[in-house]
Tab-separated table of C-alpha atoms in Angstrom:
chain	number	residue	atom	x	y	z
A	839	MET	CA	20.208	14.036	-35.387
A	840	SER	CA	18.229	12.346	-38.717
A	841	LYS	CA	18.010	8.642	-37.768
A	842	VAL	CA	17.508	7.275	-34.251
A	843	ARG	CA	20.300	4.093	-34.176
A	844	TYR	CA	18.480	1.128	-32.368
A	845	GLY	CA	20.144	-1.311	-30.156
A	846	ILE	CA	18.009	-4.299	-29.050
A	847	ILE	CA	18.774	-5.545	-25.273
A	848	GLY	CA	17.491	-9.464	-25.344
A	849	ILE	CA	16.693	-11.025	-28.452
A	850	GLY	CA	13.905	-13.931	-27.470
A	851	ASN	CA	10.577	-13.295	-29.675
A	852	MET	CA	9.885	-9.579	-28.872
A	853	GLY	CA	13.163	-8.561	-28.934
A	854	SER	CA	13.664	-9.970	-32.108
A	855	SER	CA	10.507	-9.040	-33.262
A	856	HIS	CA	10.993	-5.413	-32.705
A	857	ALA	CA	14.826	-5.479	-34.199
A	858	GLY	CA	13.401	-7.449	-37.456
A	859	ALA	CA	10.647	-4.541	-37.596
A	860	ILE	CA	13.393	-1.654	-37.483
A	861	TYR	CA	15.650	-3.668	-39.608
A	862	ARG	CA	13.007	-3.725	-42.719
A	863	GLY	CA	12.790	-0.389	-42.344
A	864	GLU	CA	9.259	-0.635	-40.970
A	865	ILE	CA	9.908	2.379	-38.369
A	866	ALA	CA	10.410	5.525	-40.177
A	867	GLY	CA	13.815	7.671	-38.590
A	868	ALA	CA	15.203	4.225	-37.098
A	869	VAL	CA	17.889	2.015	-38.276
A	870	LEU	CA	18.924	-0.787	-36.324
A	871	THR	CA	22.666	-0.773	-35.645
A	872	ALA	CA	22.810	-3.224	-32.597
A	873	VAL	CA	21.416	-6.030	-30.718
A	874	CYS	CA	22.319	-8.057	-26.977
A	875	ASP	CA	21.744	-10.874	-25.740
A	876	GLU	CA	23.743	-13.131	-23.401
A	877	ILE	CA	22.880	-17.076	-24.948
A	878	GLU	CA	25.364	-17.395	-27.257
A	879	ALA	CA	23.121	-19.709	-29.260
A	880	LYS	CA	21.134	-16.603	-30.010
A	881	ARG	CA	24.081	-14.332	-30.783
A	882	GLU	CA	24.736	-16.759	-33.038
A	883	TRP	CA	21.299	-17.139	-34.783
A	884	ALA	CA	21.499	-13.059	-35.154
A	885	GLN	CA	24.535	-12.793	-36.641
A	886	GLY	CA	23.240	-14.650	-39.440
A	887	GLN	CA	20.244	-12.444	-39.705
A	888	TRP	CA	21.094	-9.254	-39.788
A	889	GLU	CA	23.645	-8.394	-41.643
A	890	GLY	CA	25.997	-5.221	-40.819
A	891	VAL	CA	24.379	-5.268	-37.033
A	892	ALA	CA	26.434	-5.145	-34.421
A	893	VAL	CA	25.662	-8.075	-31.864
A	894	PHE	CA	27.239	-8.205	-28.067
A	895	GLY	CA	27.267	-10.450	-25.299
A	896	SER	CA	26.398	-8.248	-22.660
A	897	THR	CA	24.171	-4.541	-22.573
A	898	ASP	CA	27.221	-3.251	-21.024
A	899	GLU	CA	29.341	-3.536	-24.155
A	900	MET	CA	26.705	-2.355	-26.533
A	901	LEU	CA	26.538	0.943	-24.456
A	902	ALA	CA	29.621	1.357	-24.314
A	903	SER	CA	30.557	0.567	-28.185
A	904	GLY	CA	28.776	4.178	-29.034
A	905	LEU	CA	26.956	2.480	-31.690
A	906	VAL	CA	23.104	3.474	-30.026
A	907	ASP	CA	21.328	6.145	-29.620
A	908	ALA	CA	18.291	3.979	-28.236
A	909	VAL	CA	17.441	0.508	-26.435
A	910	ILE	CA	14.100	-1.704	-26.402
A	911	VAL	CA	14.615	-3.635	-23.325
A	912	ALA	CA	13.441	-6.505	-23.861
A	913	ASN	CA	15.094	-9.518	-21.737
A	914	PRO	CA	13.235	-11.390	-18.770
A	915	HIS	CA	10.671	-8.891	-16.378
A	916	TYR	CA	12.742	-8.853	-13.430
A	917	GLY	CA	15.888	-7.390	-15.656
A	918	HIS	CA	13.504	-4.738	-17.410
A	919	PRO	CA	14.388	-1.874	-14.435
A	920	ALA	CA	18.338	-2.683	-14.361
A	921	GLU	CA	18.910	-2.251	-18.179
A	922	ALA	CA	16.778	0.542	-18.327
A	923	ILE	CA	18.730	2.066	-15.684
A	924	LYS	CA	22.500	1.415	-17.242
A	925	ALA	CA	20.805	2.848	-20.708
A	926	PHE	CA	19.942	6.087	-18.865
A	927	ALA	CA	23.141	6.207	-17.226
A	928	ALA	CA	24.809	6.146	-20.905
A	929	GLY	CA	22.999	8.951	-22.215
A	930	VAL	CA	20.706	6.782	-24.034
A	931	HIS	CA	17.080	6.682	-24.677
A	932	VAL	CA	14.934	3.852	-23.347
A	933	LEU	CA	11.739	1.548	-24.238
A	934	VAL	CA	10.858	-1.193	-22.306
A	935	GLU	CA	8.885	-3.929	-23.258
A	936	LYS	CA	6.073	-4.644	-21.087
A	937	PRO	CA	5.608	-4.955	-18.048
A	938	ALA	CA	7.650	-2.328	-16.524
A	939	GLY	CA	9.070	-4.532	-13.913
A	940	VAL	CA	8.266	-7.225	-11.508
A	941	TYR	CA	7.888	-5.280	-8.516
A	942	ALA	CA	6.524	-1.483	-8.288
A	943	LYS	CA	9.569	-1.058	-5.723
A	944	GLN	CA	12.138	-1.270	-8.921
A	945	VAL	CA	9.841	0.275	-11.303
A	946	ARG	CA	9.937	3.304	-9.229
A	947	GLU	CA	13.864	3.438	-9.258
A	948	MET	CA	13.962	2.900	-12.705
A	949	ASN	CA	11.230	6.152	-13.078
A	950	ASP	CA	13.709	8.048	-11.111
A	951	ALA	CA	16.828	7.477	-12.929
A	952	ALA	CA	14.402	8.443	-16.242
A	953	ALA	CA	13.824	11.839	-14.598
A	954	GLN	CA	17.429	12.261	-14.149
A	955	SER	CA	18.462	11.517	-17.424
A	956	GLY	CA	16.780	13.885	-19.272
A	957	LYS	CA	16.001	10.971	-21.787
A	958	VAL	CA	13.139	9.537	-23.719
A	959	PHE	CA	11.618	6.892	-21.830
A	960	GLY	CA	8.748	5.200	-23.013
A	961	ILE	CA	7.051	1.503	-22.468
A	962	MET	CA	5.525	-0.694	-25.256
A	963	TYR	CA	1.737	-0.779	-24.550
A	964	ASN	CA	1.027	-1.060	-27.684
A	965	GLN	CA	-2.529	-1.739	-27.045
A	966	ARG	CA	-2.864	2.074	-26.562
A	967	MET	CA	-2.489	2.223	-30.565
A	968	ASN	CA	-5.695	0.219	-30.676
A	969	PRO	CA	-8.724	2.627	-32.162
A	970	LEU	CA	-10.648	0.828	-29.927
A	971	TYR	CA	-9.476	1.683	-26.869
A	972	ARG	CA	-7.875	5.075	-28.054
A	973	LYS	CA	-11.401	6.071	-29.166
A	974	LEU	CA	-12.824	4.669	-25.328
A	975	ARG	CA	-10.726	7.413	-23.830
A	976	GLU	CA	-11.532	10.000	-26.214
A	977	LEU	CA	-15.471	9.612	-24.979
A	978	VAL	CA	-14.418	9.280	-21.359
A	979	GLN	CA	-12.680	12.207	-21.746
A	980	SER	CA	-14.575	14.209	-23.563
A	981	GLY	CA	-17.561	13.447	-20.958
A	982	GLU	CA	-19.587	11.798	-23.198
A	983	LEU	CA	-20.063	8.963	-21.179
A	984	GLY	CA	-20.696	11.055	-17.954
A	985	GLU	CA	-18.963	10.316	-14.822
A	986	ILE	CA	-17.387	6.819	-14.319
A	987	ARG	CA	-19.660	4.774	-12.325
A	988	ARG	CA	-19.116	0.604	-13.446
A	989	THR	CA	-16.629	-1.037	-15.423
A	990	ASN	CA	-16.333	-5.089	-15.753
A	991	TRP	CA	-13.697	-6.773	-17.645
A	992	ILE	CA	-14.212	-10.054	-18.752
A	993	ILE	CA	-10.483	-11.013	-19.963
A	994	THR	CA	-10.545	-14.933	-20.286
A	995	ASN	CA	-9.084	-15.722	-24.082
A	996	TRP	CA	-5.346	-16.140	-22.866
A	997	TYR	CA	-5.540	-19.600	-23.118
A	998	ARG	CA	-2.223	-21.414	-22.387
A	999	SER	CA	-2.273	-25.391	-22.416
A	1000	GLN	CA	0.724	-27.052	-19.805
A	1001	ALA	CA	2.817	-27.536	-23.082
A	1002	TYR	CA	3.328	-23.724	-22.702
A	1003	TYR	CA	4.177	-23.370	-19.434
A	1004	ASP	CA	6.768	-26.989	-19.756
A	1005	SER	CA	8.385	-24.707	-22.833
A	1006	GLY	CA	11.198	-22.482	-20.585
A	1007	SER	CA	11.659	-23.609	-16.737
A	1008	TRP	CA	11.395	-20.105	-16.221
A	1009	ARG	CA	7.619	-19.718	-16.741
A	1010	ALA	CA	5.070	-19.150	-14.427
A	1011	THR	CA	7.535	-18.949	-11.713
A	1012	TRP	CA	8.069	-16.739	-8.553
A	1013	ALA	CA	11.823	-16.726	-9.248
A	1014	GLY	CA	12.080	-16.709	-13.129
A	1015	GLU	CA	8.543	-14.852	-14.002
A	1016	GLY	CA	7.469	-12.897	-10.988
A	1017	GLY	CA	3.787	-14.175	-11.370
A	1018	GLY	CA	1.229	-15.852	-14.202
A	1019	VAL	CA	-1.664	-13.839	-16.016
A	1020	LEU	CA	-0.946	-11.093	-14.416
A	1021	ILE	CA	2.407	-10.015	-14.872
A	1022	ASN	CA	2.769	-11.770	-18.221
A	1023	GLN	CA	-0.558	-11.782	-20.159
A	1024	CYS	CA	-2.894	-9.111	-19.059
A	1025	PRO	CA	-0.196	-6.071	-18.318
A	1026	HIS	CA	-1.455	-4.374	-21.359
A	1027	GLN	CA	-5.064	-4.637	-19.880
A	1028	LEU	CA	-4.283	-3.403	-16.287
A	1029	ASP	CA	-3.176	-0.480	-17.776
A	1030	LEU	CA	-6.230	0.012	-20.392
A	1031	TRP	CA	-8.028	0.168	-17.411
A	1032	GLN	CA	-7.028	2.933	-15.260
A	1033	TRP	CA	-5.869	4.639	-18.949
A	1034	THR	CA	-9.030	4.882	-20.625
A	1035	ILE	CA	-10.923	5.797	-17.693
A	1036	GLY	CA	-8.737	8.270	-16.239
A	1037	MET	CA	-8.756	6.688	-12.392
A	1038	MET	CA	-6.906	4.330	-10.526
A	1039	PRO	CA	-8.695	2.670	-7.702
A	1040	THR	CA	-8.382	3.716	-4.188
A	1041	ARG	CA	-8.484	0.005	-2.647
A	1042	ILE	CA	-8.733	-3.695	-3.718
A	1043	ARG	CA	-10.097	-7.075	-3.401
A	1044	ALA	CA	-8.725	-9.835	-5.094
A	1045	PHE	CA	-8.847	-13.287	-5.112
A	1046	CYS	CA	-5.941	-15.401	-7.288
A	1047	GLN	CA	-5.686	-19.310	-7.945
A	1048	PHE	CA	-2.444	-20.576	-8.156
A	1049	GLY	CA	-2.641	-23.612	-10.440
A	1050	LYS	CA	-5.722	-24.035	-11.162
A	1051	HIS	CA	-5.804	-27.185	-13.529
A	1052	ARG	CA	-2.080	-26.111	-14.636
A	1053	ASN	CA	1.429	-27.451	-13.337
A	1054	ILE	CA	2.574	-24.308	-11.894
A	1055	GLU	CA	3.243	-22.288	-8.929
A	1056	VAL	CA	1.249	-18.736	-10.019
A	1057	GLU	CA	-1.765	-17.233	-10.458
A	1058	ASN	CA	-3.889	-18.483	-13.945
A	1059	ASP	CA	-7.283	-17.299	-12.200
A	1060	VAL	CA	-7.839	-14.065	-10.750
A	1061	THR	CA	-11.051	-12.342	-9.575
A	1062	ALA	CA	-10.593	-8.590	-8.721
A	1063	TYR	CA	-12.977	-5.715	-7.390
A	1064	ALA	CA	-11.373	-2.434	-6.985
A	1065	GLU	CA	-13.104	0.842	-5.350
A	1066	TYR	CA	-12.434	4.292	-7.026
A	1067	GLY	CA	-12.702	7.599	-4.860
A	1068	ASN	CA	-15.819	8.921	-6.851
A	1069	GLY	CA	-17.672	6.103	-5.357
A	1070	ALA	CA	-17.421	3.554	-8.423
A	1071	THR	CA	-16.658	0.176	-8.539
A	1072	ALA	CA	-14.716	-2.355	-10.887
A	1073	VAL	CA	-14.782	-5.744	-11.942
A	1074	PHE	CA	-11.774	-7.431	-13.557
A	1075	ILE	CA	-11.158	-11.384	-14.121
A	1076	THR	CA	-8.744	-13.226	-16.095
A	1077	SER	CA	-7.647	-16.708	-16.615
A	1078	THR	CA	-5.641	-18.841	-19.189
A	1079	SER	CA	-7.595	-22.533	-18.909
A	1080	ASP	CA	-10.578	-21.249	-19.713
A	1081	ALA	CA	-11.567	-22.743	-23.325
A	1082	PRO	CA	-13.259	-20.798	-25.520
A	1083	GLY	CA	-12.376	-17.131	-23.522
A	1084	THR	CA	-14.368	-13.810	-23.502
A	1085	ASN	CA	-12.941	-10.407	-23.837
A	1086	ARG	CA	-15.644	-8.238	-23.168
A	1087	LEU	CA	-15.206	-4.584	-21.162
A	1088	GLU	CA	-17.817	-2.843	-20.283
A	1089	VAL	CA	-17.900	0.820	-19.087
A	1090	THR	CA	-20.731	2.537	-17.322
A	1091	GLY	CA	-21.371	6.094	-16.670
A	1092	ASP	CA	-24.058	8.964	-15.962
A	1093	ARG	CA	-24.845	8.719	-19.577
A	1094	GLY	CA	-24.702	5.526	-20.373
A	1095	LYS	CA	-22.619	1.938	-21.329
A	1096	ILE	CA	-19.967	1.212	-23.901
A	1097	VAL	CA	-19.111	-2.226	-24.568
A	1098	ILE	CA	-16.145	-3.528	-26.823
A	1099	GLU	CA	-16.238	-6.906	-27.933
A	1100	ASP	CA	-15.614	-8.919	-30.840
A	1101	GLY	CA	-13.142	-6.092	-32.282
A	1102	LYS	CA	-16.408	-3.808	-32.045
A	1103	MET	CA	-17.792	-0.897	-29.867
A	1104	THR	CA	-21.219	-0.150	-28.875
A	1105	PHE	CA	-22.386	3.127	-27.017
A	1106	TRP	CA	-25.735	2.586	-25.116
A	1107	ARG	CA	-26.260	6.307	-24.421
A	1108	LEU	CA	-28.673	7.952	-22.515
A	1109	ARG	CA	-30.904	10.890	-24.322
A	1110	GLN	CA	-30.400	12.413	-20.207
A	1111	SER	CA	-28.128	11.837	-17.879
A	1112	GLU	CA	-29.200	9.255	-15.385
A	1113	THR	CA	-28.457	11.710	-12.631
A	1114	GLU	CA	-31.171	14.423	-13.777
A	1115	PHE	CA	-33.514	11.555	-15.230
A	1116	ASN	CA	-33.930	10.596	-11.460
A	1117	ALA	CA	-33.986	14.112	-10.251
A	1118	SER	CA	-37.218	14.702	-12.117
A	1119	ASN	CA	-39.009	11.710	-12.850
A	1120	GLN	CA	-42.066	11.261	-11.612
A	1121	ILE	CA	-43.221	7.460	-13.094
A	1122	LEU	CA	-42.716	4.780	-10.545
A	1123	PHE	CA	-41.043	2.182	-12.863
A	1124	GLY	CA	-39.868	4.842	-15.409
A	1125	THR	CA	-36.134	4.459	-17.468
A	1126	PRO	CA	-34.096	7.142	-19.519
A	1127	GLU	CA	-34.663	6.841	-22.770
A	1128	VAL	CA	-31.204	5.124	-24.702
A	1129	TRP	CA	-29.990	5.777	-28.258
A	1130	LYS	CA	-28.025	2.169	-29.335
A	1131	VAL	CA	-25.522	3.593	-31.558
A	1132	GLU	CA	-22.761	1.617	-33.604
A	1133	ILE	CA	-19.493	3.339	-33.414
A	1134	PRO	CA	-17.783	3.011	-36.474
A	1135	ASP	CA	-14.856	1.201	-37.525
A	1136	GLN	CA	-11.789	2.830	-36.315
A	1137	GLY	CA	-9.347	1.312	-38.558
A	1138	PRO	CA	-6.628	-1.198	-37.983
A	1139	SER	CA	-4.150	-0.928	-35.053
A	1140	PRO	CA	-0.403	-0.465	-35.503
A	1141	GLU	CA	0.302	-2.280	-32.728
A	1142	HIS	CA	4.243	-2.433	-31.597
A	1143	ALA	CA	5.368	-0.767	-34.465
A	1144	GLY	CA	2.917	2.160	-34.008
A	1145	ILE	CA	4.651	2.377	-30.616
A	1146	MET	CA	7.824	2.658	-32.344
A	1147	ARG	CA	7.359	5.368	-33.934
A	1148	ASN	CA	5.579	7.016	-32.212
A	1149	PHE	CA	8.923	6.680	-29.758
A	1150	THR	CA	11.435	7.794	-32.565
A	1151	ASP	CA	9.066	10.667	-33.173
A	1152	ALA	CA	9.296	11.613	-29.960
A	1153	ILE	CA	13.536	11.725	-30.364
A	1154	LEU	CA	13.930	13.295	-33.275
A	1155	ASN	CA	10.916	15.892	-33.360
A	1156	GLY	CA	9.890	16.153	-30.043
A	1157	THR	CA	6.357	14.396	-30.576
A	1158	GLU	CA	4.357	13.802	-27.136
A	1159	LEU	CA	4.461	9.764	-26.434
A	1160	VAL	CA	1.487	7.676	-26.408
A	1161	ALA	CA	2.753	5.463	-23.602
A	1162	PRO	CA	5.476	7.123	-21.339
A	1163	GLY	CA	7.274	4.599	-19.244
A	1164	GLU	CA	6.583	6.012	-16.363
A	1165	GLU	CA	2.992	5.269	-16.700
A	1166	GLY	CA	4.021	1.432	-16.474
A	1167	LEU	CA	4.204	1.738	-12.874
A	1168	LEU	CA	0.460	2.559	-12.816
A	1169	GLY	CA	-0.887	-0.767	-14.016
A	1170	LEU	CA	1.890	-2.818	-12.275
A	1171	THR	CA	1.043	-1.138	-9.111
A	1172	ILE	CA	-2.888	-2.557	-9.996
A	1173	SER	CA	-1.128	-6.229	-10.262
A	1174	ASN	CA	1.163	-5.930	-7.090
A	1175	ALA	CA	-2.239	-5.275	-5.740
A	1176	ILE	CA	-4.313	-7.841	-6.780
A	1177	HIS	CA	-1.188	-10.033	-5.218
A	1178	LEU	CA	-0.992	-8.666	-2.312
A	1179	SER	CA	-4.640	-8.356	-1.134
A	1180	THR	CA	-4.377	-12.432	-2.035
A	1181	TRP	CA	-1.202	-13.096	-0.352
A	1182	THR	CA	-2.908	-11.193	3.158
A	1183	ASP	CA	-6.399	-12.261	2.703
A	1184	GLY	CA	-7.681	-8.164	2.896
A	1185	TRP	CA	-8.275	-5.503	1.329
A	1186	VAL	CA	-5.034	-3.471	0.080
A	1187	GLU	CA	-5.386	0.419	-0.132
A	1188	LEU	CA	-3.573	2.325	-2.915
A	1189	PRO	CA	-1.408	4.046	-3.008
A	1190	LEU	CA	0.431	0.551	-2.588
A	1191	ASP	CA	2.618	-0.338	0.256
A	1192	GLU	CA	5.173	-1.260	-2.244
A	1193	GLN	CA	7.477	-2.811	0.781
A	1194	LEU	CA	5.307	-5.066	2.161
A	1195	HIS	CA	4.667	-6.275	-1.699
A	1196	TYR	CA	8.267	-6.843	-2.183
A	1197	GLU	CA	8.763	-8.734	1.138
A	1198	GLU	CA	5.920	-10.715	0.447
A	1199	LEU	CA	6.892	-11.605	-3.277
A	1200	THR	CA	10.412	-12.557	-1.820
A	1201	LYS	CA	9.135	-15.145	0.648
A	1202	ARG	CA	7.454	-16.808	-2.233
A	1203	ILE	CA	10.981	-16.789	-3.964
A	1204	GLU	CA	12.711	-17.952	-1.154
A	1205	SER	CA	10.534	-20.423	0.045
A	1206	SER	CA	9.079	-22.635	-3.545
A	1207	THR	CA	9.457	-25.651	-3.852
A	1208	PHE	CA	8.467	-25.963	-7.236
A	1209	ARG	CA	10.471	-27.918	-9.831
A	1210	LYS	CA	9.346	-28.465	-13.435
A	1211	SER	CA	9.919	-32.234	-14.403
A	1212	GLU	CA	11.592	-31.859	-17.834
A	1213	PRO	CA	12.856	-27.515	-18.185
A	1214	ALA	CA	13.459	-26.359	-21.626
A	1215	GLU	CA	16.250	-24.507	-20.322
A	1216	ALA	CA	17.970	-23.415	-17.336
A	1217	ALA	CA	16.570	-20.419	-15.366
A	1218	LEU	CA	18.274	-17.038	-15.229
A	1219	PRO	CA	19.060	-16.638	-11.317
A	1220	VAL	CA	17.448	-13.731	-9.863
A	1221	ASP	CA	18.330	-11.565	-6.897
A	1222	LEU	CA	15.508	-9.944	-5.207
A	1223	SER	CA	17.992	-8.394	-2.464
A	1224	ARG	CA	19.653	-6.394	-4.976
A	1225	THR	CA	18.085	-2.220	-5.260
A	1226	PHE	CA	18.559	-0.857	-8.835
């Protein structure tokens, strides 16, 4: 195979963006051969947009055509696992948009299907391509920061007005989207949180506020506290109604602290580890010697195109994936645990009770009386009783 023939499942904002990048030749080794969408108006638009590209009304039709070697799944959140599983069954490689799904139970079934297929499976965690976070991961893995003791992430620059939420009847609803800021805006940060430090929490206590300052039914303001097996702790705060917002990540280790803010990384590095200093220090108010190190600019981030290039290279050349699809379960598990902690008003232990989370989510869908006054379009039906 000299070229990977791509099909796009869902040609909304993200799907059409990915299709355009491939069509314009921005992804070496990739060619756009097909797209599909259930909405007729989108299909008509696509026919006039990408000359020579086949347009289908369903995933089944596109897969049966034999025109694609790989698909990018970019339909609404609930449908990601189902469409991916169809593609694996057809012997096609899969790159799924974030989030991997809405609840861990369905994503685990997608991961099982991927493993059985033997096909390349990736997730569009484009922030893993960001040189800042790649550098942080490198510093942690190399031991420069020592043992991780604490992380604090304030990510509140996701401002969304009521006009945004009113732009679609599916937005910010349990049935249409499966959550709010955690499932829509923050999957990248929830992934980076565990990916950069190389650890998953052992338990989480969280407080979500639903429809704070907005006419929506899902969470748009979250404060979560996490604990880890080595004794480390973490705080994660996010919101879509803070103006102006903040994006500041602090990671503290035995050998100092790294801060990422305003696109810049600063490393306060201890000359001697805190553990060693504490063991030998005899001065009453002594503190470790610290050096402020400005980490050089790591260059631009290739974002989505970087993930698509890496995924294409993995198919053609066996290149290691930056964002394996199976790892979509990790950030989603944290998201689900935050929801479950709020719903049950208590601690949630990890590994997550995936069935309990599924049941609690189903309750909220079935009991929802929320209606938007002027929905922009009809919400897609969701059948949570189906297993994938």
